[in-house]
Coordinates of C-alpha atoms in Angstrom, one line a residue:
X101 CA -4.6 23.7 -16.2
X102 CA -7.3 21.7 -14.8
X103 CA -8.9 21.6 -11.1
X104 CA -9.4 18.6 -9.1
X105 CA -12.2 19.0 -6.4
X106 CA -13.9 16.4 -4.6
X107 CA -16.5 13.7 -4.7
X108 CA -19.2 13.5 -2.0
X109 CA -22.8 11.9 -2.1
X110 CA -22.6 10.8 -5.9
X111 CA -21.5 14.1 -7.3
X112 CA -18.2 16.3 -8.1
X113 CA -18.5 18.7 -5.6
X114 CA -16.4 21.9 -5.8
X115 CA -13.6 22.9 -3.1
X116 CA -14.9 25.7 -0.9
X117 CA -11.7 26.2 1.8
X118 CA -10.0 28.6 -1.1
X119 CA -7.1 26.2 -0.6
X120 CA -5.2 24.6 -3.3
X121 CA -2.2 22.4 -4.1
X122 CA -0.5 22.3 -7.1
X123 CA -0.6 18.9 -9.4
X124 CA 2.7 18.6 -11.5
X125 CA 3.7 16.9 -14.6
X126 CA 6.8 14.9 -13.0
X127 CA 7.9 14.1 -16.7
X128 CA 8.5 17.9 -17.6
X129 CA 8.5 19.7 -14.3
X130 CA 5.4 21.5 -15.1
X131 CA 2.2 22.1 -13.1
X132 CA -0.4 20.9 -15.0
X133 CA -3.4 21.4 -12.7
X134 CA -4.5 22.1 -9.1
X135 CA -6.5 20.1 -6.4
X136 CA -9.0 21.8 -3.7
X137 CA -7.5 21.1 -0.2
X138 CA -10.6 20.5 1.8
X139 CA -11.4 22.0 4.9
X140 CA -12.9 20.7 8.2
X141 CA -16.2 21.4 7.3
X142 CA -16.1 19.9 3.9
X143 CA -14.6 16.6 5.1
X144 CA -17.8 16.6 7.7
X145 CA -20.2 16.9 4.8
X146 CA -18.5 13.8 3.3
X147 CA -19.0 11.9 6.6
X148 CA -22.3 13.0 7.0
X149 CA -23.3 12.0 3.3
X150 CA -21.7 8.5 4.0
X151 CA -23.2 8.2 7.4
X152 CA -26.8 9.1 5.5
X153 CA -26.0 6.3 3.2
X154 CA -24.7 3.5 5.4
X155 CA -28.3 1.9 6.7
X156 CA -29.7 1.2 3.0
X157 CA -26.0 0.0 2.0
X158 CA -25.6 -2.3 4.8
X159 CA -29.2 -3.8 4.7
X160 CA -28.2 -4.4 0.8
X161 CA -28.1 -8.2 0.5
X162 CA -24.3 -9.4 0.3
X163 CA -24.9 -11.1 -3.4
X164 CA -26.0 -7.4 -4.5
X165 CA -23.2 -6.4 -3.2
X166 CA -21.4 -8.8 -4.7
X167 CA -22.7 -7.9 -8.1
X168 CA -21.7 -4.2 -7.7
X169 CA -18.0 -5.4 -7.2
X170 CA -18.5 -7.5 -10.1
X171 CA -19.5 -4.7 -12.5
X172 CA -16.6 -2.7 -11.1
X173 CA -14.0 -5.2 -12.1
X174 CA -15.5 -5.5 -15.7
X175 CA -15.3 -1.6 -15.7
X176 CA -11.8 -1.4 -14.5
X177 CA -10.6 -4.0 -17.1
X178 CA -12.5 -1.6 -19.9
X179 CA -10.5 1.3 -18.4
X180 CA -7.4 0.3 -17.3
X181 CA -4.9 1.7 -19.8
X182 CA -6.9 4.9 -19.4
X183 CA -6.5 5.2 -15.5
X184 CA -2.6 3.9 -16.3
X185 CA -2.4 6.8 -18.5
X186 CA -4.2 9.3 -16.4
X187 CA -1.5 7.9 -13.2
X188 CA 1.4 8.3 -15.3
X189 CA 1.0 11.7 -16.1
X190 CA 0.6 12.7 -12.3
X191 CA 2.9 10.0 -10.6
X192 CA 5.8 9.7 -13.3
X193 CA 6.0 5.9 -13.2
X194 CA 6.3 4.5 -16.7
X195 CA 3.1 3.3 -18.5
X196 CA 3.8 -0.4 -18.0
X197 CA 4.4 0.4 -14.2
X198 CA 1.2 2.3 -14.2
X199 CA -0.6 -0.7 -15.9
X200 CA 0.5 -2.7 -13.0
X201 CA -0.6 -0.2 -10.6
X202 CA -4.0 -0.5 -11.8
X203 CA -4.2 -4.4 -12.0
X204 CA -2.8 -5.0 -8.6
X205 CA -5.9 -2.9 -7.2
X206 CA -7.9 -4.8 -9.7
X207 CA -6.9 -8.0 -8.7
X208 CA -8.3 -7.2 -5.0
X209 CA -11.6 -6.1 -6.2
X210 CA -11.9 -9.3 -7.7
X211 CA -11.0 -11.0 -4.7
X212 CA -14.1 -9.0 -2.8
X213 CA -16.6 -10.3 -5.3
X214 CA -16.4 -13.2 -3.4
X215 CA -17.8 -11.5 -0.3
X216 CA -20.9 -14.0 0.5
X217 CA -18.5 -16.5 1.2
X218 CA -15.7 -14.3 2.8
X219 CA -18.1 -13.2 5.1
X220 CA -19.7 -15.9 6.4
X221 CA -20.2 -16.6 9.8
X222 CA -19.9 -19.8 12.0
X223 CA -22.7 -22.1 13.2
X224 CA -22.9 -25.0 16.1
X225 CA -26.4 -26.6 16.7
X226 CA -27.4 -28.1 19.6
X227 CA -24.3 -26.7 21.9
X228 CA -26.6 -27.4 24.9
X229 CA -29.8 -28.8 25.2
X230 CA -32.2 -27.3 22.4
X231 CA -29.4 -24.2 22.1
X232 CA -28.0 -23.2 19.0
X233 CA -24.9 -20.6 18.8
X234 CA -24.0 -18.6 15.6
X235 CA -21.7 -15.7 14.6
X236 CA -22.0 -12.8 11.8
X237 CA -19.8 -10.3 10.9
X238 CA -21.2 -6.8 10.6
X239 CA -20.2 -3.6 9.0
X240 CA -18.9 -1.0 11.3
X241 CA -20.4 1.9 9.3
X242 CA -18.4 4.9 7.8
X243 CA -14.9 3.9 7.4
X244 CA -11.9 5.9 5.8
X245 CA -8.9 5.4 3.8
X246 CA -5.7 7.7 3.6
X247 CA -3.6 6.9 0.6
X248 CA 0.1 7.6 -0.5
X249 CA 1.4 9.0 -4.1
X250 CA 3.1 5.9 -5.2
X251 CA 0.2 3.8 -5.8
X252 CA -2.5 6.2 -6.3
X253 CA -5.0 3.5 -8.1
X254 CA -3.6 0.2 -6.4
X255 CA -4.1 1.3 -2.5
X256 CA -7.6 3.1 -2.8
X257 CA -8.9 -0.1 -4.5
X258 CA -7.2 -2.1 -1.7
X259 CA -9.1 -0.2 0.9
X260 CA -12.5 0.8 -0.9
X261 CA -13.4 -2.4 -2.5
X262 CA -13.1 -4.7 0.8
X263 CA -14.7 -2.0 3.0
X264 CA -17.4 -1.7 0.5
X265 CA -18.2 -5.3 -0.3
X266 CA -18.6 -5.7 3.7
X267 CA -21.4 -3.0 3.6
X268 CA -19.3 -0.3 5.1
X269 CA -19.6 3.3 3.5
X270 CA -16.2 4.8 2.5
X271 CA -14.3 8.3 2.6
X272 CA -11.2 8.5 0.9
X273 CA -8.5 11.1 1.3
X274 CA -5.9 10.4 -1.7
X275 CA -2.1 12.0 -2.0
X276 CA -2.8 15.5 -3.0
X277 CA 0.2 14.9 -5.4
X278 CA -1.7 12.8 -8.0
X279 CA -5.6 12.7 -7.2
X280 CA -7.0 12.3 -10.6
X281 CA -7.1 8.5 -10.8
X282 CA -9.7 8.2 -7.4
X283 CA -12.1 10.6 -8.8
X284 CA -12.0 8.5 -11.6
X285 CA -12.8 5.7 -9.5
X286 CA -15.7 7.8 -8.2
X287 CA -17.4 7.9 -11.5
X288 CA -16.5 4.1 -12.1
X289 CA -18.4 2.8 -8.7
X290 CA -21.4 5.0 -9.8
X291 CA -21.6 3.2 -13.3
X292 CA -21.0 -0.2 -11.8
X293 CA -24.3 0.6 -9.9
X294 CA -23.0 1.6 -6.3
X295 CA -25.4 3.9 -4.4
X296 CA -24.6 7.5 -4.0
X297 CA -22.8 8.5 -0.6
X298 CA -21.1 4.9 -0.3
X299 CA -17.9 6.1 -1.9
X300 CA -16.8 9.5 -1.5
X301 CA -13.6 11.4 -2.3
X302 CA -11.8 14.3 0.0
X303 CA -8.7 15.7 -1.2
X304 CA -6.8 17.6 1.4
X305 CA -4.1 17.6 3.4
X306 CA -3.3 17.5 7.2
X307 CA -6.9 19.3 8.1
X308 CA -8.5 16.2 6.3
X309 CA -6.3 14.1 7.8
X310 CA -6.9 15.3 11.6
X311 CA -11.0 15.7 10.8
X312 CA -11.1 11.9 9.6
X313 CA -8.9 10.8 12.6
X314 CA -11.2 12.4 15.2
X315 CA -14.6 12.4 13.9
X316 CA -16.6 10.1 16.2
X317 CA -18.8 8.8 13.1
X318 CA -15.8 7.4 11.6
X319 CA -15.1 3.9 13.0
X320 CA -11.9 3.0 11.1
X321 CA -9.2 4.3 9.5
X322 CA -6.9 2.5 7.0
X323 CA -3.4 3.9 6.3
X324 CA -0.5 3.8 4.1
X325 CA 2.7 6.2 4.0
X326 CA 5.2 7.0 5.5
X327 CA 6.4 5.7 9.5
X328 CA 6.1 8.9 11.2
X329 CA 2.8 9.6 9.7
X330 CA 1.6 6.2 10.1
X331 CA 2.3 6.6 13.9
X332 CA 0.9 9.8 14.3
X333 CA -2.8 8.5 12.4
X334 CA -2.8 5.4 14.6
X335 CA -2.4 7.1 17.9
X336 CA -4.8 10.0 16.9
X337 CA -7.2 7.7 15.7
X338 CA -7.1 4.9 18.5
X339 CA -6.9 7.8 20.7
X340 CA -10.4 8.7 19.5
X341 CA -11.7 5.2 19.9
X342 CA -11.2 4.0 16.3
X343 CA -9.9 0.7 14.6
X344 CA -6.7 1.8 12.6
X345 CA -4.7 -0.1 10.5
X346 CA -1.5 1.8 9.4
X347 CA 1.3 1.0 7.2
X348 CA 4.2 2.7 7.4
X349 CA 8.1 2.4 5.8
X350 CA 10.6 0.1 4.9
X351 CA 14.4 -1.0 4.3
X352 CA 13.7 -4.5 2.3
X353 CA 16.7 -6.5 2.2
X354 CA 17.7 -9.2 -0.3
X355 CA 20.2 -11.8 0.8
X356 CA 22.3 -13.6 -1.6
X357 CA 23.5 -16.8 -0.8
X358 CA 26.9 -18.2 -2.0
X359 CA 25.3 -21.0 -4.2
X360 CA 22.7 -18.5 -6.0
X361 CA 22.5 -17.8 -9.7
X362 CA 24.1 -14.4 -9.9
X363 CA 22.6 -13.6 -13.4
X364 CA 19.0 -14.3 -11.8
X365 CA 19.8 -11.8 -8.9
X366 CA 21.3 -9.3 -11.2
X367 CA 17.9 -9.2 -12.6
X368 CA 15.8 -9.2 -9.8
X369 CA 18.1 -6.3 -8.0
X370 CA 17.7 -4.3 -11.2
X371 CA 13.9 -4.4 -11.3
X372 CA 13.3 -4.7 -7.6
X373 CA 15.3 -1.5 -6.7
X374 CA 14.9 0.8 -9.6
X375 CA 11.3 0.2 -11.0
X376 CA 9.1 3.0 -10.2
X377 CA 12.2 5.1 -9.4
X378 CA 12.3 3.2 -6.4
X379 CA 9.3 4.6 -4.8
X380 CA 7.9 1.5 -3.6
X381 CA 7.7 0.4 0.0
X382 CA 8.3 -2.9 -1.2
X383 CA 11.1 -1.9 -3.1
X384 CA 14.7 -3.9 -2.6
X385 CA 17.3 -1.2 -1.3
X386 CA 19.4 -3.4 0.5
X387 CA 21.7 -6.0 -1.0
X388 CA 23.0 -8.4 1.4
X389 CA 25.9 -10.8 -0.3
X390 CA 27.2 -13.4 1.6
X391 CA 31.2 -13.8 1.3
X392 CA 33.6 -11.5 -0.4
X393 CA 33.6 -13.3 -3.9
X394 CA 29.9 -13.1 -4.0
X395 CA 29.7 -9.5 -3.2
X396 CA 32.5 -8.7 -5.5
X397 CA 31.0 -10.5 -8.6
X398 CA 27.5 -9.1 -7.7
X399 CA 28.9 -5.3 -7.7
X400 CA 30.9 -6.3 -11.3
X401 CA 27.8 -7.4 -12.5
X402 CA 25.5 -4.9 -11.3
X403 CA 27.3 -1.7 -12.3
X404 CA 27.3 -1.6 -16.0
X405 CA 23.3 -2.7 -15.6
X406 CA 22.6 0.3 -13.6
X407 CA 24.4 2.8 -15.7
X408 CA 22.7 1.4 -18.7
X409 CA 19.1 1.9 -17.0
X410 CA 17.0 3.4 -19.7
X411 CA 15.6 6.5 -18.1
X412 CA 12.8 8.7 -19.9
X413 CA 9.3 10.2 -19.5
X414 CA 6.5 8.2 -18.3
X415 CA 5.2 7.5 -21.3
X416 CA 8.3 6.7 -23.3
X417 CA 7.9 3.1 -24.3
X418 CA 11.9 2.2 -24.1
X419 CA 12.0 4.0 -20.8
X420 CA 12.6 1.5 -17.8
X421 CA 12.5 3.9 -15.3
X422 CA 10.5 7.4 -15.3
X423 CA 11.1 10.6 -13.1
X424 CA 10.7 11.1 -9.1
X425 CA 7.3 12.4 -7.8
X426 CA 8.1 16.0 -7.5
X427 CA 11.0 18.6 -7.1
X428 CA 10.8 18.2 -3.5
X429 CA 11.2 14.6 -3.2
X430 CA 14.2 14.6 -5.6
X431 CA 15.7 16.8 -3.6
X432 CA 15.1 14.9 -0.4
X433 CA 16.5 11.6 -2.2
X434 CA 19.7 13.6 -3.5
X435 CA 20.0 14.7 0.2
X436 CA 20.1 11.1 1.2
X437 CA 23.2 10.4 -1.8
X438 CA 24.8 13.5 -0.1
X439 CA 24.8 11.9 3.1
X440 CA 25.6 8.7 2.4
X441 CA 28.8 9.6 0.5
X442 CA 29.6 11.9 3.5
X443 CA 29.3 8.5 6.0
X444 CA 31.8 6.8 4.1
X445 CA 29.8 4.7 1.8
X446 CA 31.7 3.5 -1.8
X447 CA 30.0 5.1 -4.7
X448 CA 30.1 2.7 -7.6
X449 CA 27.4 4.3 -9.7
X450 CA 26.2 7.9 -8.9
X451 CA 22.8 8.9 -9.9
X452 CA 23.2 12.6 -9.2
X453 CA 25.3 13.0 -12.4
X454 CA 22.4 11.9 -14.6
X455 CA 21.6 14.5 -17.2
X456 CA 18.4 14.0 -19.6
X457 CA 18.5 16.0 -22.6
X458 CA 15.4 15.1 -24.5
X459 CA 13.8 17.9 -25.7
X460 CA 10.8 19.2 -23.8
X461 CA 11.5 17.0 -20.6
X462 CA 14.8 18.8 -19.2
X463 CA 12.9 20.0 -16.3
X464 CA 11.5 16.9 -15.2
X465 CA 12.6 15.3 -11.6
X466 CA 14.9 12.9 -13.4
X467 CA 18.2 11.4 -11.7
X468 CA 19.7 8.2 -12.6
X469 CA 20.0 5.2 -10.3
X470 CA 23.0 4.9 -7.5
X471 CA 24.8 1.9 -6.4
X472 CA 26.7 2.2 -3.1
X473 CA 29.0 -0.6 -1.7
X474 CA 30.5 -1.1 1.7
X475 CA 27.3 0.4 3.7
X476 CA 27.6 -0.1 7.6
X477 CA 24.7 -0.4 9.8
X478 CA 25.6 2.5 11.9
X479 CA 25.0 4.6 8.8
X480 CA 21.8 6.9 8.8
X481 CA 21.3 6.4 5.3
X482 CA 20.6 2.8 5.8
X483 CA 18.8 3.0 8.7
X484 CA 16.3 5.5 7.4
X485 CA 13.9 4.7 4.3
X486 CA 15.5 6.8 1.2
X487 CA 12.6 6.0 -1.2
X488 CA 14.3 6.7 -4.5
X489 CA 16.2 4.7 -7.3
X490 CA 19.3 3.5 -5.0
X491 CA 20.7 0.3 -3.8
X492 CA 22.8 -0.2 -0.8
X493 CA 25.2 -3.1 -0.7
X494 CA 25.9 -4.5 3.0
X495 CA 28.7 -7.2 2.8
X496 CA 28.2 -10.2 5.1
X497 CA 30.5 -12.8 5.8
X498 CA 28.1 -15.5 7.0
X499 CA 24.5 -16.6 6.9
X500 CA 23.7 -15.5 11.0
X501 CA 25.3 -11.9 9.9
X502 CA 23.1 -11.7 7.0
X503 CA 20.0 -12.7 8.9
X504 CA 20.7 -10.2 11.6
X505 CA 20.4 -7.1 9.2
X506 CA 16.6 -7.5 8.8
X507 CA 16.0 -8.9 11.9
X508 CA 17.5 -6.0 13.9
X509 CA 16.2 -3.4 11.6
X510 CA 13.8 -1.0 12.7
X511 CA 11.4 -1.5 9.8
X512 CA 10.2 -5.0 9.0
X513 CA 8.0 -4.8 5.8
X514 CA 9.7 -7.3 3.1
X515 CA 13.1 -9.3 2.6
X516 CA 14.1 -11.9 0.3
X517 CA 16.6 -14.5 -0.5
X518 CA 18.3 -15.9 -3.0
X519 CA 19.5 -19.4 -2.8
X520 CA 19.3 -22.9 -4.4
X521 CA 19.5 -24.9 -1.0
X522 CA 15.7 -25.4 0.9
X523 CA 17.2 -25.8 4.2
X524 CA 18.8 -22.2 4.0
X525 CA 15.3 -20.8 2.5
X526 CA 13.5 -22.3 5.2
X527 CA 15.7 -21.2 8.0
X528 CA 15.7 -17.8 6.6
X529 CA 11.5 -18.1 6.5
X530 CA 11.3 -19.2 9.9
X531 CA 14.1 -16.7 11.9
X532 CA 13.7 -13.8 10.0
X533 CA 11.6 -10.9 11.9
X534 CA 9.8 -9.6 9.0
X535 CA 6.4 -9.6 8.3
X536 CA 6.6 -10.4 4.2
X537 CA 9.6 -12.7 3.2
X538 CA 10.3 -14.2 -0.4
X539 CA 12.2 -17.0 -1.7
X540 CA 14.3 -16.6 -5.0
X541 CA 11.5 -13.7 -5.8
X542 CA 12.5 -10.4 -5.8
X543 CA 9.4 -8.4 -4.8
X544 CA 7.7 -10.5 -2.1
X545 CA 4.0 -8.7 -2.5
X546 CA 1.4 -10.8 -1.4
X547 CA -1.3 -11.3 -4.0
X548 CA -5.2 -10.2 -3.3
X549 CA -6.3 -13.7 -1.3
X550 CA -3.4 -13.1 1.0
X551 CA -2.5 -10.5 3.1
X552 CA -0.3 -7.5 3.3
X553 CA 1.7 -6.0 6.3
X554 CA 5.0 -5.7 7.9
X555 CA 6.2 -5.9 11.2
X556 CA 8.1 -3.3 13.7
X557 CA 8.1 0.3 12.4
X558 CA 6.3 -0.6 9.4
X559 CA 3.1 -1.5 10.5
X560 CA 1.1 0.0 13.4
X561 CA -2.2 -2.3 14.2
X562 CA -2.4 -6.3 14.5
X563 CA -4.7 -6.3 11.2
X564 CA -3.3 -6.2 8.2
X565 CA -4.5 -5.1 4.5
X566 CA -6.8 -7.2 2.2
X567 CA -7.0 -10.9 1.8
X568 CA -9.1 -12.3 4.8
X569 CA -7.8 -10.1 7.0
X570 CA -9.4 -7.3 5.3
X571 CA -12.7 -8.8 5.9
X572 CA -11.7 -8.9 9.5
X573 CA -10.7 -5.1 9.6
X574 CA -14.1 -3.6 7.7
X575 CA -16.5 -5.9 10.2
X576 CA -17.5 -6.6 13.7
X577 CA -18.4 -9.8 15.1
X578 CA -21.7 -10.7 16.4
X579 CA -22.3 -13.8 18.3
X580 CA -25.8 -15.2 19.1
X581 CA -27.0 -18.0 21.4
X582 CA -30.7 -19.1 20.3
X583 CA -32.7 -21.3 22.2
X584 CA -36.4 -21.7 21.1
X585 CA -39.3 -22.7 24.0
X586 CA -40.4 -26.3 23.8
X587 CA -43.1 -25.7 26.9
X588 CA -40.8 -27.4 29.2
X589 CA -39.9 -25.2 32.4
X590 CA -37.1 -25.6 34.5
X591 CA -37.1 -22.9 36.6
X592 CA -34.9 -20.0 37.2
X593 CA -31.1 -20.6 36.8
X594 CA -28.8 -18.6 38.8
X595 CA -25.6 -20.0 37.5
X596 CA -23.6 -19.1 34.4
X597 CA -24.4 -21.7 31.7
X598 CA -21.4 -24.2 30.9
X599 CA -20.8 -27.0 29.0
X600 CA -22.5 -29.5 31.0
X601 CA -25.9 -27.8 30.8

């Protein structure tokens, strides 16, 4: 049994609140550790350390900041497998998927090494006689990230690398379900040469979140999680004068046109729906085949693939899908399956009937993949995010009916279309009301040099994660108008300067 505490001011700090949360191994169902839950005072201490470290870090040359990021990239590659192993033990995703979790975060660190170019402002000389004008991007100060359980490596790296590269100091509040990887990051940042106080970790629950969202010393909050909490974080942070980006839930649709390659579609759906046990905000949870013939054939092809999913513990090299993250989350997902059945969905494959009998893992949080057909738009199980290994089939008779489903849904995170027709794909990309769109790709997650963000109830705030949007979020613009005296006086000017000056 191990204990996880906080990281403040460049060192590990034991929690003093007296409150702890359990850390489970989802593969075995056993508690393997506990994590300290920070009090308001402990979070305030971290903020004070970050505030004290800010002036020096903000004044550090952008080239030196980039070199710290370069060092971090090399260290992350070195420690990638160790990080993935710890991640798997606390989250439950299989080792290969955990490696991908680390890799996608690492790619944002690589992108952030380009900060000397990314943070450049604009310059215009002689905009009026003898007057030059230029802009600079300046760091905000102390900023914070609140991250979810499902990507305990990728999303903390998304936020911290961009924030720190821009010259800010950073407070991370990770999920209390799997906190160890973020504490490992703290040591790696220090090894990379980051000064004490620039990167801090406070573990906690709502008390820590509320402190971050209300303390006036925190200038911006970046959040990823469920939509209700995203709404709360956004409303609370902005009410206290902070910049906020809050990414919420999803219901991602894959539209399958009659001309699509169904072998390719089946492969894509199995990976996109059931990978990481469906605990991804970009998982495809709804398939929309267009036409009865396509739907019937697709369900026929999917059924044996879902039944044959190799489910095992996180470090099983043969496993395609591991357990869910906690017993409570497993019960929640099973409850949605009960609801879908009550609503009249046709159960093709029932993941509730799965039994995992490998010795030593019987108490893990396992369930099988589920496949439901004949789902209707009015069903609650369709309207809400299940966040588990389920795929719902919604049959459409036409392209227009298919595109209306993701467009009209409350969430607008991601969607994709499978077709061989360029005109159809182009029309879908242009018309669908969703923030991230794929064409013949299973999960349309942008790479580090583009930006991540959904629409509607999937995102609150108008600046996205990472890419150039990440630089915009973690900086503010200062515009300078400059004239050096020439010895010629023209007298007082009482009108506003114009382009004719």
